[in-house]
Coordinates of C-alpha atoms and ligand atoms in Angstrom, one line a residue:
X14 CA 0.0 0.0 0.0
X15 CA 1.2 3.3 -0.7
X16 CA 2.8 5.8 1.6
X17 CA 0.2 8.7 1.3
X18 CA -3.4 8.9 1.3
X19 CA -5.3 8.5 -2.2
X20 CA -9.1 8.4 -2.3
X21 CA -10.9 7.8 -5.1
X22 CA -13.8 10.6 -4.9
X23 CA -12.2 11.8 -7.7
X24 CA -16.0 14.2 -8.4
X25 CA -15.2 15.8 -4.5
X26 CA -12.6 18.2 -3.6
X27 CA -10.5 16.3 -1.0
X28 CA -7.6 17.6 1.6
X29 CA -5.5 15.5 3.3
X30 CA -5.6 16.9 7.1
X31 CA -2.8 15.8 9.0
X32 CA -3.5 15.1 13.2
X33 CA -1.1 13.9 15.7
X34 CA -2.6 10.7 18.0
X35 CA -2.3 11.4 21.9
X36 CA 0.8 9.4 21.7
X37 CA 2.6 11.4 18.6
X38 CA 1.1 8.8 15.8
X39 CA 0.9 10.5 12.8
X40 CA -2.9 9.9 11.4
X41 CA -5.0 12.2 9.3
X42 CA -8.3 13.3 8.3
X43 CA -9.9 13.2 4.7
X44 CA -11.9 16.3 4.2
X45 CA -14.0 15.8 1.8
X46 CA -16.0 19.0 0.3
X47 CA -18.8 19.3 -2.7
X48 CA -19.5 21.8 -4.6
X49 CA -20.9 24.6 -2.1
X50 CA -20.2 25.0 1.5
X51 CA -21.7 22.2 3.8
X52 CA -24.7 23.5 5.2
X53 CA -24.7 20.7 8.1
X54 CA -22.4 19.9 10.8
X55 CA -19.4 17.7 10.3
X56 CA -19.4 14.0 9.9
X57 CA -16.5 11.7 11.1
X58 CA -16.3 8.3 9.2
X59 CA -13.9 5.8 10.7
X60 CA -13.1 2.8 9.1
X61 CA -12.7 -0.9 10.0
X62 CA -9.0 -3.0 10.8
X63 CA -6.7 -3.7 7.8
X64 CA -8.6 -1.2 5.6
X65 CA -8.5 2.6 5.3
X66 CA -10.3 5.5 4.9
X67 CA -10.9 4.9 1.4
X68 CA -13.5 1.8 2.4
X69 CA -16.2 4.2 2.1
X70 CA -15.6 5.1 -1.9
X71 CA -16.5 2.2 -3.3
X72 CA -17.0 2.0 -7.1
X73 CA -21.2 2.6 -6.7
X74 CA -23.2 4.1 -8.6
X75 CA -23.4 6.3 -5.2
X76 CA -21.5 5.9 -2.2
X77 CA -22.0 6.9 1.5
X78 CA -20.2 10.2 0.9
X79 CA -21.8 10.9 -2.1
X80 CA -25.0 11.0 -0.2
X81 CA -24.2 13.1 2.8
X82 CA -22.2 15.2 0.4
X83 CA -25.5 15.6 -1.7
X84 CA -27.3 16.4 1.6
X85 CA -25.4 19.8 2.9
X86 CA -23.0 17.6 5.5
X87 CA -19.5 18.4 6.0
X88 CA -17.6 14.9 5.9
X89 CA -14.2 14.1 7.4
X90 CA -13.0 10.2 6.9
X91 CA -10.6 9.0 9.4
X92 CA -7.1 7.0 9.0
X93 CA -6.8 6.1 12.3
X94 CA -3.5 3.7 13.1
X95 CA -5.2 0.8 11.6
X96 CA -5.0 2.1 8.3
X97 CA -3.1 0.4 5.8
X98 CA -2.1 3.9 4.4
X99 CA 0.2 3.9 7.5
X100 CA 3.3 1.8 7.6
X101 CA 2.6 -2.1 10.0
X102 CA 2.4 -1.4 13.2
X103 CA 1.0 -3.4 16.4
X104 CA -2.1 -1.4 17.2
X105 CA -5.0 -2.3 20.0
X106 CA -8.9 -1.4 20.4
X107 CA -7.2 0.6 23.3
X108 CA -4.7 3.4 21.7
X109 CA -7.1 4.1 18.9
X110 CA -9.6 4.7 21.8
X111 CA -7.7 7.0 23.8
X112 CA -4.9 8.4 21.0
X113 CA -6.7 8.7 17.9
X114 CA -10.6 9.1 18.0
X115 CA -10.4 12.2 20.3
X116 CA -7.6 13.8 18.4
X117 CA -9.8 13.2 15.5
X118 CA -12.7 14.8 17.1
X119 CA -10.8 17.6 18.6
X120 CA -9.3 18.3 14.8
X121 CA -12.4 18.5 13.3
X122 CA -13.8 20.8 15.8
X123 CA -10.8 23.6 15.5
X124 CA -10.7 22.9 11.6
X125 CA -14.8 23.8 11.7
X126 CA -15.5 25.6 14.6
X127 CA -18.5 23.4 15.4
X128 CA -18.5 22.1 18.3
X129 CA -20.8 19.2 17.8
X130 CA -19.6 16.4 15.4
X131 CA -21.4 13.0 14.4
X132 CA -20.2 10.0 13.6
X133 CA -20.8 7.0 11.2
X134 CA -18.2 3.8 12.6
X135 CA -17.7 0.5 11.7
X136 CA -16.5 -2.6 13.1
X137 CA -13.3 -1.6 14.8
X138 CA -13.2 2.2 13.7
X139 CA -16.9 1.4 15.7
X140 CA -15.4 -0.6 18.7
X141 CA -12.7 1.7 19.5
X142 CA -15.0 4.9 18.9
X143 CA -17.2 3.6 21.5
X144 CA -14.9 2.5 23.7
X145 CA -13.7 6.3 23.8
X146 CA -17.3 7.7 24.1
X147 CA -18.4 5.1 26.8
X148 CA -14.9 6.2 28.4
X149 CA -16.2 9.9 28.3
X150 CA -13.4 10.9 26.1
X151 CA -15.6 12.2 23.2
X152 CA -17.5 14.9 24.9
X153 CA -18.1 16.6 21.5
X154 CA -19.8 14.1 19.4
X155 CA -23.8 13.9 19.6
X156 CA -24.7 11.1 17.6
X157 CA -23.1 7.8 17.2
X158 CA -23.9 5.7 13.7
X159 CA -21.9 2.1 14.2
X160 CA -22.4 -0.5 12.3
X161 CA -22.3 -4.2 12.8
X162 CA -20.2 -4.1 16.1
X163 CA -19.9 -2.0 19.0
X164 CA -20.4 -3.0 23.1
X165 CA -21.2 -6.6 22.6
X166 CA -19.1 -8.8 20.2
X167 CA -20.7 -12.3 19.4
X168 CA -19.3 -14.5 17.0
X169 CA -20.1 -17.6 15.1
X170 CA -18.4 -20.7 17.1
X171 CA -16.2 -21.7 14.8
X172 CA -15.2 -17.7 14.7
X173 CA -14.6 -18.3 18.6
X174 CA -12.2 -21.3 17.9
X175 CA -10.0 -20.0 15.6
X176 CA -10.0 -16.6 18.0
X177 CA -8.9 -19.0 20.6
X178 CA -6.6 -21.9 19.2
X179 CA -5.5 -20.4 16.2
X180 CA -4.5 -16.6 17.3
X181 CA -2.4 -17.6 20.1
X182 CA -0.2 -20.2 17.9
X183 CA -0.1 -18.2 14.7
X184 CA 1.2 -15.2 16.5
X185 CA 4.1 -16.5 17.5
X186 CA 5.2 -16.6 13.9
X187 CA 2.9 -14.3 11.9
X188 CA 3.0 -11.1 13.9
X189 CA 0.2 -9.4 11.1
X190 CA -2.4 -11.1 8.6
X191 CA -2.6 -9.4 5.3
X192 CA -4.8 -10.5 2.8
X193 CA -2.6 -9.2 -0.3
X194 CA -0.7 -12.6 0.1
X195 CA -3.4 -14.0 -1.6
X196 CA -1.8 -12.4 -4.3
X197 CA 1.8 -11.9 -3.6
X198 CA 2.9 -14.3 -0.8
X199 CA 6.3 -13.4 -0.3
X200 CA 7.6 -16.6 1.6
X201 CA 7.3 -20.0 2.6
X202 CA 5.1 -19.1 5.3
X203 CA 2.9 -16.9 3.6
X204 CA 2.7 -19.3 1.1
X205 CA 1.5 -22.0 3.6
X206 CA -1.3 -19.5 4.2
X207 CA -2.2 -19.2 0.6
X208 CA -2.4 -22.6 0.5
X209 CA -4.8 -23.0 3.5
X210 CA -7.0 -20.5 1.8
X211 CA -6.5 -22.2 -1.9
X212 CA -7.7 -25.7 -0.3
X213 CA -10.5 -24.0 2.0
X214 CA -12.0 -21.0 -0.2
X215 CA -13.9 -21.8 -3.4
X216 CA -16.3 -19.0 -3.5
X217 CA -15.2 -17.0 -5.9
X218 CA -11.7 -16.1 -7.9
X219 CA -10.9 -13.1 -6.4
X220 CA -7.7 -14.2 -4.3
X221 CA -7.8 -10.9 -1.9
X222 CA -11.8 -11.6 -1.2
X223 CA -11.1 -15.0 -0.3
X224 CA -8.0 -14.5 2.0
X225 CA -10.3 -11.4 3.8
X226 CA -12.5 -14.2 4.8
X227 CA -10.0 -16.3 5.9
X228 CA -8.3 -13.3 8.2
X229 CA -11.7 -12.0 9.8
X230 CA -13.9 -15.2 10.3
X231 CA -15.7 -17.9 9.1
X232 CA -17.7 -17.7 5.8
X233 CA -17.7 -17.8 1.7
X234 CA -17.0 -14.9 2.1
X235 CA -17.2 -13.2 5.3
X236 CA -17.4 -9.6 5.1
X237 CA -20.1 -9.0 2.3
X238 CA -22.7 -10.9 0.4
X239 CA -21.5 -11.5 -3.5
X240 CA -24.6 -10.9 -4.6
X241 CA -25.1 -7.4 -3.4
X242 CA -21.6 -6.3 -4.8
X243 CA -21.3 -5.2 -8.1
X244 CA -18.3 -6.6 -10.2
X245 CA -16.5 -3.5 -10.2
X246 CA -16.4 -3.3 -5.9
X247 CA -15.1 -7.0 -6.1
X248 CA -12.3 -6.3 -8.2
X249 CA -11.3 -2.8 -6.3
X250 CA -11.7 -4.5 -3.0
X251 CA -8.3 -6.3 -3.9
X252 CA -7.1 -2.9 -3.3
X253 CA -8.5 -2.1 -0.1
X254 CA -6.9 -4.9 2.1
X255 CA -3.5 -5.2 3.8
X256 CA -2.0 -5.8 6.9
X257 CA -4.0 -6.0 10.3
X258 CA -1.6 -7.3 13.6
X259 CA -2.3 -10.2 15.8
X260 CA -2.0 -7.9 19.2
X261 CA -5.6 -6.7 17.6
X262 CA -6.5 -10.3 17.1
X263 CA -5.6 -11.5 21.0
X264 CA -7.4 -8.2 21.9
X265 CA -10.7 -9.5 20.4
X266 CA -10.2 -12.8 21.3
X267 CA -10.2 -11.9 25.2
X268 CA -13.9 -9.6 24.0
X269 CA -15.3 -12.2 22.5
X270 CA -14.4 -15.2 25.7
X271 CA -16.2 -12.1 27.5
X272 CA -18.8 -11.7 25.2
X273 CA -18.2 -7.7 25.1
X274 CA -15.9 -5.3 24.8
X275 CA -12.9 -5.0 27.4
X276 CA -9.5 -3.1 27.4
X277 CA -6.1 -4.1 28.4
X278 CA -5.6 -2.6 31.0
X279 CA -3.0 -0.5 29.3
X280 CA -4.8 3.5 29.9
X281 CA -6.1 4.5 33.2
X282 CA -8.8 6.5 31.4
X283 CA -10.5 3.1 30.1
X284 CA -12.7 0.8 32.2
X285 CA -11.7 -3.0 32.2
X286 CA -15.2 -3.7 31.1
X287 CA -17.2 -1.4 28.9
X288 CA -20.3 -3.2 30.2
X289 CA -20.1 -2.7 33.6
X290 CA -21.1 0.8 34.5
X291 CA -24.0 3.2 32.2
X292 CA -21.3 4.9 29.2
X293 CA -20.2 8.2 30.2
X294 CA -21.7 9.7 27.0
X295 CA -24.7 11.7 26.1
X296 CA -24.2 10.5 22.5
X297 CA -27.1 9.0 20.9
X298 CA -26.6 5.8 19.2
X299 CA -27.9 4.2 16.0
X300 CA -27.0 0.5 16.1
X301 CA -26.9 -0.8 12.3
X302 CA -26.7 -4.5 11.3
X303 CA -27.1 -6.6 8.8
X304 CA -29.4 -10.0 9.6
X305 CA -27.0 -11.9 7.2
X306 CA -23.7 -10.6 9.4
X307 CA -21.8 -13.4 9.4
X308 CA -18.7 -11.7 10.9
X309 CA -20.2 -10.2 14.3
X310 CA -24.0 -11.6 14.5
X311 CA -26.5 -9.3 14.7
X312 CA -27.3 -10.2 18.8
X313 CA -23.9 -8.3 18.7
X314 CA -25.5 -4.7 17.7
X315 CA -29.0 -6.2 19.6
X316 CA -27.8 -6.1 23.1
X317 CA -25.5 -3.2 22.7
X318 CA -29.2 -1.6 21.7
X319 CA -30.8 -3.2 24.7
X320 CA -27.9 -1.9 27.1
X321 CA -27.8 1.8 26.3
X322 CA -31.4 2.0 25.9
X323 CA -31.5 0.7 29.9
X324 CA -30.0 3.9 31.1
X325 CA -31.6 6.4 28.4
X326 CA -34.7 4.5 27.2
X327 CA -36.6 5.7 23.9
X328 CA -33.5 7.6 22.4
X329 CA -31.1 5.6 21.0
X330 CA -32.3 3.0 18.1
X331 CA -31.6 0.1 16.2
X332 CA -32.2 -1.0 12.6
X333 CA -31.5 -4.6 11.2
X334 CA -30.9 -4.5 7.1
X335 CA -32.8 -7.6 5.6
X336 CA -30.1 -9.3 2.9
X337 CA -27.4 -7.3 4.3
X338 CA -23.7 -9.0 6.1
X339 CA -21.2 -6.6 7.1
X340 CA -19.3 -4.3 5.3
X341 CA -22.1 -4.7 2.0
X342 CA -24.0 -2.3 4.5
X343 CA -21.6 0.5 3.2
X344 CA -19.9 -1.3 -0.5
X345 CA -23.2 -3.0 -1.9
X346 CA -24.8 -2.2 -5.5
X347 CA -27.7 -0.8 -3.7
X348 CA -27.1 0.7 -0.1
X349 CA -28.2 4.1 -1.6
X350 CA -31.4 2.5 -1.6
X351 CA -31.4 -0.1 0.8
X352 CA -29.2 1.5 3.8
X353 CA -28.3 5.3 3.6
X354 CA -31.7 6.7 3.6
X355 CA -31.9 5.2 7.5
X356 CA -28.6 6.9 8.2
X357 CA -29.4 10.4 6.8
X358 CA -32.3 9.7 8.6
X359 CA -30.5 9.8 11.9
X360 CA -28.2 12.1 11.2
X361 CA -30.8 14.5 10.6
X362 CA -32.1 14.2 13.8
X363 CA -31.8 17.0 16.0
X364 CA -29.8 16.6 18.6
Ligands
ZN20 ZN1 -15.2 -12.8 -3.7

């Protein structure tokens, strides 16, 4: 992957806006801009593990930014230190919660002088983001859109096993995963990978597709239904994944034993378990999940629903997308019609 960000919204004006993480990281902020000046507040977009901000560009007929674009909002995408733009490095759920998402925030609040900021999150830009807002570290943002995973992470059980056999022994000699070996496997150990995925993967002939579903579950594939990508997202997807380290992996695996989200004990300012006391947040959140999520099950986004609404009932929601798996929510053919109408919905919201 290359050094320097490059996002494809090639019909937006975009600016590359450098921030330093709490612990000097450098990460940055896409701004993306149409036309005329946003007439809505700003919107953060953080992206998932192994990918980068560019996840939300998709080749669509209309993406996620196109839309908000399209509606007046003022959209900022996220590389945060999972993103492969940035050079390997051994990232947890915890530095991205208490480094990057509030530096992030706190940019986008000098850059615009609001000083209210929404959020659309998803699966590990989501778990980390709410791990920082449920830590009361993101006073500033109002409204929370995650998708597919957030307080509670529940797996399939053969998802669990490989979290709990496999991580432990592979990490010892594959310190990252990166599903470009699929493509490129630059020794005999990478190779042996490939070959796993050769003999276990028949789903399609996209190499990078099938060795994403090998890194992040258990599935043909994992991460999206084929049917609800078009051709062109399948072959730019082999673009879109690279390296994701195992001290994320051992992270997860410890959430998913618990059955929700935990830290390591690494920041003062993070509780051990994210479940145990009501979030320190007035954020209101807008649980999104797929019923055909194969990668975090849609109880996952259920009982995060069921929790928040405990403390604050009747304000936060939760919508389930029939035909939808994980990251399709954002990439497929038709999420313009089947998805971001609910999330402009929300955002519109007052809050
Ligand atoms: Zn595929």
């Amino acid at each position: 992957m290359g050094s320097s960000p490059s996002v494809d919204i090639t019909r937006w004006r975009n600016t590359v806006v450098p921030f330093t993480a709490g612990d000097g990281f450098a990460c940055n902020l896409v701004h993306v801009q149409g036309p005329t000046p946003a007439i809505k507040g700003p919107v953060l977009l953080s992206h998932g593990a192994g990918v980068r901000a560019n996840i939300f560009c998709a080749p669509v007929e209309k993406t996620v930014v196109d839309v908000l674009i399209e509606n007046g909002f003022d959209v900022w995408l996220e590389n945060w230190r999972a993103s492969i733009d940035f050079a390997p490095n051994e990232w947890t759920l915890d530095q991205a919660a208490v480094c990057d998402h509030p530096a992030a925030v706190r940019t986008i609040v000098e850059q615009t002088g609001c000083d209210s900021v929404s959020a659309i999150v998803h699966c590990q830009g989501s778990t980390s983001f709410v791990m920082s807002a449920c830590a009361g570290l993101l006073p500033q943002v109002k409204t929370i859109v995650t998708n597919a995973v957030s307080l509670y992470t529940i797996v399939p059980g053969f998802s669990k096993f490989k979290l709990d056999v496999a991580v432990p022994l592979m990490r010892r000699v594959y310190p990252f995963l990166n599903p470009q070996w699929g493509e490129d496997a630059p020794s005999l150990r990478t190779k042996l990978l490939r070959g796993v995925v050769d003999l276990t993967h028949h789903e399609c002939h996209n190499t990078i597709c099938k060795f994403a579903s090998f890194t992040y579950g258990t599935g043909f594939p994992v991460l999206w239904r084929h049917e609800n990508l078009n051709e062109a997202t399948h072959d730019w997807l082999r673009h879109e994944f690279a390296h994701v380290p195992m001290t994320f992996f051992s992270q997860m695996a410890m959430c998913v034993r618990r059955g929700n989200l935990v830290s390591l004990g690494t920041f003062r300012q993070l509780p051990e378990d994210y479940t145990a006391q009501p979030p320190q947040t007035d954020a209101r959140f807008v649980f999104l999940t797929g019923d055909k999520n194969v990668c975090f099950l849609p109880p996952s986004q259920h009982r995060a629903f069921a929790f928040v609404d405990k403390f604050h009932p009747n304000y936060h929601s939760l919508h389930t997308f029939n035909g939808y798996g994980h990251l399709d929510v954002f990439m497929g053919q038709n999420s313009a019609r089947d998805t971001f109408p609910t999330i402009l919905q929300e955002l519109n919201k007052p809050n």
